[in-house]
mmCIF file of C-alpha atoms in Angstrom:
data_model
loop_
_atom_site.group_PDB
_atom_site.id
_atom_site.type_symbol
_atom_site.label_atom_id
_atom_site.label_comp_id
_atom_site.label_asym_id
_atom_site.label_seq_id
_atom_site.Cartn_x
_atom_site.Cartn_y
_atom_site.Cartn_z
ATOM 1 C CA MET P 1 156.198 140.105 85.394
ATOM 2 C CA GLU P 2 158.196 137.744 83.253
ATOM 3 C CA LEU P 3 157.357 134.151 83.168
ATOM 4 C CA ASP P 4 159.814 131.199 83.614
ATOM 5 C CA LEU P 5 159.493 128.779 81.380
ATOM 6 C CA THR P 6 161.754 126.119 82.839
ATOM 7 C CA GLU P 7 159.330 123.981 84.107
ATOM 8 C CA PRO P 8 156.761 124.111 81.654
ATOM 9 C CA LEU P 9 159.148 123.129 78.722
ATOM 10 C CA ASN P 10 160.369 120.070 81.329
ATOM 11 C CA LEU P 11 156.842 119.032 80.975
ATOM 12 C CA LEU P 12 156.821 118.878 77.432
ATOM 13 C CA ARG P 13 159.920 117.076 77.281
ATOM 14 C CA ARG P 14 158.810 114.589 79.658
ATOM 15 C CA HIS P 15 155.462 113.635 77.211
ATOM 16 C CA GLU P 16 157.222 114.716 74.183
ATOM 17 C CA GLY P 17 156.331 111.596 72.677
ATOM 18 C CA GLU P 18 152.999 111.815 72.708
ATOM 19 C CA VAL P 19 152.901 115.393 71.965
ATOM 20 C CA ARG P 20 154.442 114.713 68.577
ATOM 21 C CA HIS P 21 151.923 112.184 68.113
ATOM 22 C CA PHE P 22 149.485 115.173 68.185
ATOM 23 C CA VAL P 23 151.526 116.959 66.066
ATOM 24 C CA ALA P 24 151.770 114.603 63.653
ATOM 25 C CA LEU P 25 147.911 113.998 63.283
ATOM 26 C CA LEU P 26 147.109 117.432 63.274
ATOM 27 C CA ALA P 27 149.730 118.146 60.440
ATOM 28 C CA THR P 28 147.812 115.671 58.332
ATOM 29 C CA ALA P 29 144.163 117.052 59.831
ATOM 30 C CA ASN P 30 145.177 120.998 58.258
ATOM 31 C CA THR P 31 145.596 119.238 54.816
ATOM 32 C CA ARG P 32 141.693 118.170 55.226
ATOM 33 C CA ALA P 33 140.640 121.077 56.583
ATOM 34 C CA ARG P 34 142.579 124.130 58.027
ATOM 35 C CA LEU P 35 142.520 123.868 61.089
ATOM 36 C CA THR P 36 145.359 125.693 62.601
ATOM 37 C CA GLY P 37 146.992 126.549 58.786
ATOM 38 C CA PRO P 38 150.417 124.702 58.916
ATOM 39 C CA THR P 39 150.989 121.657 57.660
ATOM 40 C CA ASP P 40 154.629 121.260 58.757
ATOM 41 C CA GLU P 41 155.485 119.577 61.751
ATOM 42 C CA LEU P 42 158.554 121.837 62.585
ATOM 43 C CA VAL P 43 156.418 125.042 62.031
ATOM 44 C CA LEU P 44 153.695 123.521 64.304
ATOM 45 C CA TRP P 45 156.076 122.405 67.412
ATOM 46 C CA GLU P 46 157.511 125.733 67.192
ATOM 47 C CA ASP P 47 154.864 128.192 66.588
ATOM 48 C CA HIS P 48 152.114 126.687 68.430
ATOM 49 C CA VAL P 49 153.146 123.674 70.341
ATOM 50 C CA VAL P 50 155.581 125.078 72.550
ATOM 51 C CA ASP P 51 153.742 128.660 72.644
ATOM 52 C CA CYS P 52 150.791 126.776 73.776
ATOM 53 C CA ALA P 53 153.198 124.514 76.435
ATOM 54 C CA ALA P 54 154.435 127.793 77.814
ATOM 55 C CA ALA P 55 151.141 127.858 80.202
ATOM 56 C CA LEU P 56 151.373 124.154 81.490
ATOM 57 C CA ALA P 57 152.735 125.770 84.909
ATOM 58 C CA LEU P 58 149.475 128.231 84.892
ATOM 59 C CA LEU P 59 147.112 125.794 85.154
ATOM 60 C CA PRO P 60 144.794 124.659 88.442
ATOM 61 C CA GLN P 61 146.002 121.330 89.940
ATOM 62 C CA GLY P 62 143.448 118.939 89.345
ATOM 63 C CA GLY P 63 140.862 121.402 87.963
ATOM 64 C CA GLN P 64 138.447 121.888 84.891
ATOM 65 C CA VAL P 65 139.889 124.145 82.604
ATOM 66 C CA ILE P 66 138.016 125.542 78.574
ATOM 67 C CA ASP P 67 139.801 126.155 75.459
ATOM 68 C CA VAL P 68 137.759 128.433 73.696
ATOM 69 C CA GLY P 69 137.949 128.070 70.091
ATOM 70 C CA THR P 70 140.228 125.215 70.123
ATOM 71 C CA GLY P 71 139.972 125.285 66.553
ATOM 72 C CA GLY P 72 142.740 121.940 65.930
ATOM 73 C CA GLY P 73 142.867 121.331 69.865
ATOM 74 C CA LEU P 74 145.697 124.432 70.523
ATOM 75 C CA PRO P 75 146.122 124.592 73.483
ATOM 76 C CA GLY P 76 143.860 122.206 74.836
ATOM 77 C CA LEU P 77 145.761 119.226 73.308
ATOM 78 C CA VAL P 78 148.479 120.025 74.561
ATOM 79 C CA TRP P 79 147.788 120.349 78.142
ATOM 80 C CA ALA P 80 146.272 117.473 78.086
ATOM 81 C CA LEU P 81 148.628 115.215 77.018
ATOM 82 C CA CYS P 82 151.182 116.946 79.039
ATOM 83 C CA ARG P 83 148.849 117.530 83.072
ATOM 84 C CA PRO P 84 147.057 114.831 82.703
ATOM 85 C CA ASP P 85 145.168 116.076 86.293
ATOM 86 C CA VAL P 86 143.390 118.399 84.384
ATOM 87 C CA ALA P 87 140.134 117.903 82.591
ATOM 88 C CA VAL P 88 140.120 119.802 79.290
ATOM 89 C CA THR P 89 136.753 120.983 77.248
ATOM 90 C CA LEU P 90 137.573 121.461 73.487
ATOM 91 C CA LEU P 91 134.919 123.972 72.729
ATOM 92 C CA ASP P 92 134.310 125.551 68.958
ATOM 93 C CA SER P 93 131.627 126.451 67.401
ATOM 94 C CA VAL P 94 132.811 124.783 63.355
ATOM 95 C CA GLU P 95 131.517 121.617 62.930
ATOM 96 C CA ARG P 96 134.057 119.958 60.987
ATOM 97 C CA LYS P 97 136.821 121.297 63.663
ATOM 98 C CA CYS P 98 134.983 119.592 66.323
ATOM 99 C CA ALA P 99 135.026 116.160 64.218
ATOM 100 C CA LEU P 100 138.437 116.375 63.071
ATOM 101 C CA VAL P 101 139.392 117.141 67.017
ATOM 102 C CA GLY P 102 137.698 114.477 68.198
ATOM 103 C CA GLU P 103 139.454 111.889 65.842
ATOM 104 C CA MET P 104 142.377 112.720 67.428
ATOM 105 C CA VAL P 105 141.099 112.862 70.606
ATOM 106 C CA GLN P 106 140.077 108.950 70.476
ATOM 107 C CA VAL P 107 143.822 107.990 68.460
ATOM 108 C CA LEU P 108 145.591 109.957 71.400
ATOM 109 C CA GLY P 109 143.705 107.309 74.107
ATOM 110 C CA LEU P 110 142.280 110.310 75.557
ATOM 111 C CA PRO P 111 139.032 109.413 77.622
ATOM 112 C CA PRO P 112 135.954 111.392 77.707
ATOM 113 C CA GLU P 113 136.369 111.425 81.510
ATOM 114 C CA ARG P 114 139.311 113.715 81.198
ATOM 115 C CA VAL P 115 138.785 115.439 77.470
ATOM 116 C CA GLN P 116 135.448 116.500 75.987
ATOM 117 C CA VAL P 117 134.795 118.356 72.495
ATOM 118 C CA VAL P 118 131.851 120.386 72.047
ATOM 119 C CA CYS P 119 130.753 121.944 69.088
ATOM 120 C CA GLU P 120 128.771 124.903 70.348
ATOM 121 C CA ARG P 121 128.768 128.790 70.256
ATOM 122 C CA SER P 122 130.765 130.092 73.978
ATOM 123 C CA GLU P 123 127.888 132.312 74.070
ATOM 124 C CA THR P 124 124.863 129.611 74.047
ATOM 125 C CA PHE P 125 127.736 127.404 75.951
ATOM 126 C CA ALA P 126 127.884 129.635 78.303
ATOM 127 C CA ALA P 127 124.195 129.991 79.306
ATOM 128 C CA ARG P 128 123.930 125.956 80.155
ATOM 129 C CA ASN P 129 127.694 125.836 82.357
ATOM 130 C CA ARG P 130 127.628 129.214 84.129
ATOM 131 C CA GLU P 131 130.886 129.506 85.994
ATOM 132 C CA VAL P 132 131.719 125.829 86.601
ATOM 133 C CA PHE P 133 135.003 125.851 85.396
ATOM 134 C CA ASP P 134 138.603 126.559 87.287
ATOM 135 C CA LEU P 135 140.353 127.763 84.287
ATOM 136 C CA ALA P 136 139.299 129.413 80.628
ATOM 137 C CA SER P 137 141.606 130.286 78.424
ATOM 138 C CA ALA P 138 141.482 131.515 74.239
ATOM 139 C CA ARG P 139 144.078 131.930 71.451
ATOM 140 C CA ALA P 140 141.735 133.564 69.616
ATOM 141 C CA VAL P 141 142.600 137.250 67.883
ATOM 142 C CA CYS P 142 140.084 139.330 69.189
ATOM 143 C CA GLU P 143 140.996 142.003 71.807
ATOM 144 C CA ALA P 144 141.160 141.093 75.140
ATOM 145 C CA GLY P 145 138.517 143.126 76.680
ATOM 146 C CA VAL P 146 135.898 141.110 73.790
ATOM 147 C CA LEU P 147 137.620 137.429 75.214
ATOM 148 C CA ALA P 148 136.796 139.012 79.170
ATOM 149 C CA GLU P 149 133.233 139.126 78.304
ATOM 150 C CA VAL P 150 133.028 135.636 76.496
ATOM 151 C CA LEU P 151 135.293 133.711 79.348
ATOM 152 C CA SER P 152 134.002 135.186 82.492
ATOM 153 C CA PRO P 153 130.794 133.656 82.388
ATOM 154 C CA LEU P 154 132.575 130.465 82.210
ATOM 155 C CA VAL P 155 134.592 130.965 85.605
ATOM 156 C CA ARG P 156 134.237 130.177 88.799
ATOM 157 C CA PRO P 157 134.567 133.190 91.657
ATOM 158 C CA GLY P 158 138.593 132.324 92.926
ATOM 159 C CA GLY P 159 139.310 130.782 89.426
ATOM 160 C CA HIS P 160 141.125 132.655 86.320
ATOM 161 C CA LEU P 161 140.982 133.858 82.836
ATOM 162 C CA LEU P 162 143.720 133.269 80.688
ATOM 163 C CA ALA P 163 144.328 135.213 76.945
ATOM 164 C CA PHE P 164 146.901 134.115 74.804
ATOM 165 C CA LYS P 165 148.241 137.991 73.393
ATOM 166 C CA GLY P 166 151.716 139.424 71.642
ATOM 167 C CA PRO P 167 153.234 142.562 71.892
ATOM 168 C CA ARG P 168 150.185 144.870 71.811
ATOM 169 C CA ALA P 169 148.534 143.483 75.071
ATOM 170 C CA GLU P 170 148.918 146.510 77.146
ATOM 171 C CA GLU P 171 147.410 148.907 74.021
ATOM 172 C CA GLU P 172 144.188 146.288 73.870
ATOM 173 C CA LEU P 173 143.806 146.175 78.035
ATOM 174 C CA GLU P 174 143.281 149.683 78.219
ATOM 175 C CA GLY P 175 139.862 150.632 77.343
ATOM 176 C CA GLY P 176 138.695 148.094 80.703
ATOM 177 C CA ARG P 177 141.385 150.103 83.070
ATOM 178 C CA GLU P 178 139.924 149.858 86.363
ATOM 179 C CA LYS P 179 136.164 148.670 84.743
ATOM 180 C CA TRP P 180 137.168 144.878 84.601
ATOM 181 C CA ASP P 181 134.881 144.471 88.041
ATOM 182 C CA ARG P 182 131.938 144.802 85.954
ATOM 183 C CA LEU P 183 132.608 141.468 84.858
ATOM 184 C CA GLY P 184 133.518 139.668 87.779
ATOM 185 C CA LEU P 185 137.592 140.138 87.632
ATOM 186 C CA GLY P 186 140.028 141.771 88.893
ATOM 187 C CA GLU P 187 143.141 143.796 87.170
ATOM 188 C CA PRO P 188 145.158 142.154 84.856
ATOM 189 C CA GLU P 189 148.237 141.145 84.974
ATOM 190 C CA ARG P 190 150.674 140.569 82.440
ATOM 191 C CA LEU P 191 152.691 137.082 82.267
ATOM 192 C CA GLY P 192 155.604 138.048 79.377
ATOM 193 C CA TYR P 193 158.002 135.809 77.719
ATOM 194 C CA ASP P 194 159.907 134.971 74.782
ATOM 195 C CA LEU P 195 159.708 132.380 72.139
ATOM 196 C CA GLY P 196 163.029 132.497 70.215
ATOM 197 C CA ASP P 197 162.812 136.092 68.362
ATOM 198 C CA LYS P 198 158.754 136.360 69.283
ATOM 199 C CA VAL P 199 157.608 138.728 72.393
ATOM 200 C CA ARG P 200 154.777 137.272 73.882
ATOM 201 C CA CYS P 201 152.521 137.389 76.964
ATOM 202 C CA PHE P 202 149.677 135.847 78.927
ATOM 203 C CA VAL P 203 146.941 138.009 80.380
ATOM 204 C CA ARG P 204 145.272 136.684 83.457
ATOM 205 C CA TRP P 205 142.477 137.929 85.398
ATOM 206 C CA GLU P 206 141.554 136.386 88.637
ATOM 207 C CA LYS P 207 137.814 135.808 89.148
ATOM 208 C CA ILE P 208 136.732 137.930 92.045
ATOM 209 C CA ALA P 209 133.078 137.449 91.636
ATOM 210 C CA PRO P 210 129.954 136.340 89.857
ATOM 211 C CA CYS P 211 129.657 137.548 86.192
ATOM 212 C CA PRO P 212 126.319 139.710 85.621
ATOM 213 C CA SER P 213 123.856 137.494 84.255
ATOM 214 C CA LYS P 214 123.806 139.960 81.066
ATOM 215 C CA TYR P 215 126.952 138.500 79.850
ATOM 216 C CA PRO P 216 127.682 137.240 77.325
ATOM 217 C CA ARG P 217 125.479 138.803 74.912
ATOM 218 C CA ARG P 218 124.022 137.183 72.344
ATOM 219 C CA PRO P 219 126.731 136.335 69.317
ATOM 220 C CA GLY P 220 128.485 138.836 67.845
ATOM 221 C CA MET P 221 127.452 141.725 70.411
ATOM 222 C CA ALA P 222 130.883 141.238 72.385
ATOM 223 C CA GLU P 223 132.695 142.739 69.300
ATOM 224 C CA LYS P 224 130.473 144.961 67.566
ATOM 225 C CA ARG P 225 129.637 146.907 71.017
ATOM 226 C CA PRO P 226 132.472 146.203 73.587
ATOM 227 C CA TRP P 227 131.129 146.065 76.971
ATOM 228 C CA TYR P 228 133.474 148.780 78.308
ATOM 229 C CA ARG P 229 132.729 151.427 75.826
#
């Protein structure tokens, strides 16, 4: 399925001033610590912000969402600025990144009831915040099946998992084919979109049942021993 970007890009234009303020802060922060990588605001906008904004129409109305491995606040801060109806938790395990993102949240004037920054491993955070979010997302480079184990314990039944992926998405999903229910998930849906000459997609799962309590496993196990093998 191809994603229509008309609505999300219109939302981004509506909040462009606020988001460009964030991009300026992020570019400066990237000179102090490697949060996202680029220090050029144009590159950040075209390669990161627009990509994050593509998901705006997929966020639940008035929902609780979590950005796992937020790094420099992407996609979570773009979502918080463009979708003020949504409460966003920004989760990362690196203290330096969390401190800088927290500074940006304050400068941007985002209230704590709408945006929280949490410095913790997702596996330990999930143990205390099990199945409380309407949507969990990640732009991490690890495989889709690994992300599913990390994200599923955070999402309530009826909610969704959302992974940012590229042209290898179908290949990554092959290992979990017809096994996703082991994590309480339905079969994944691929939502494609183009950003200039880059072919991108979201992989979205619906949470159809509670995730078994054995997931997530201790840190590192999801990648070392994938659940579907």
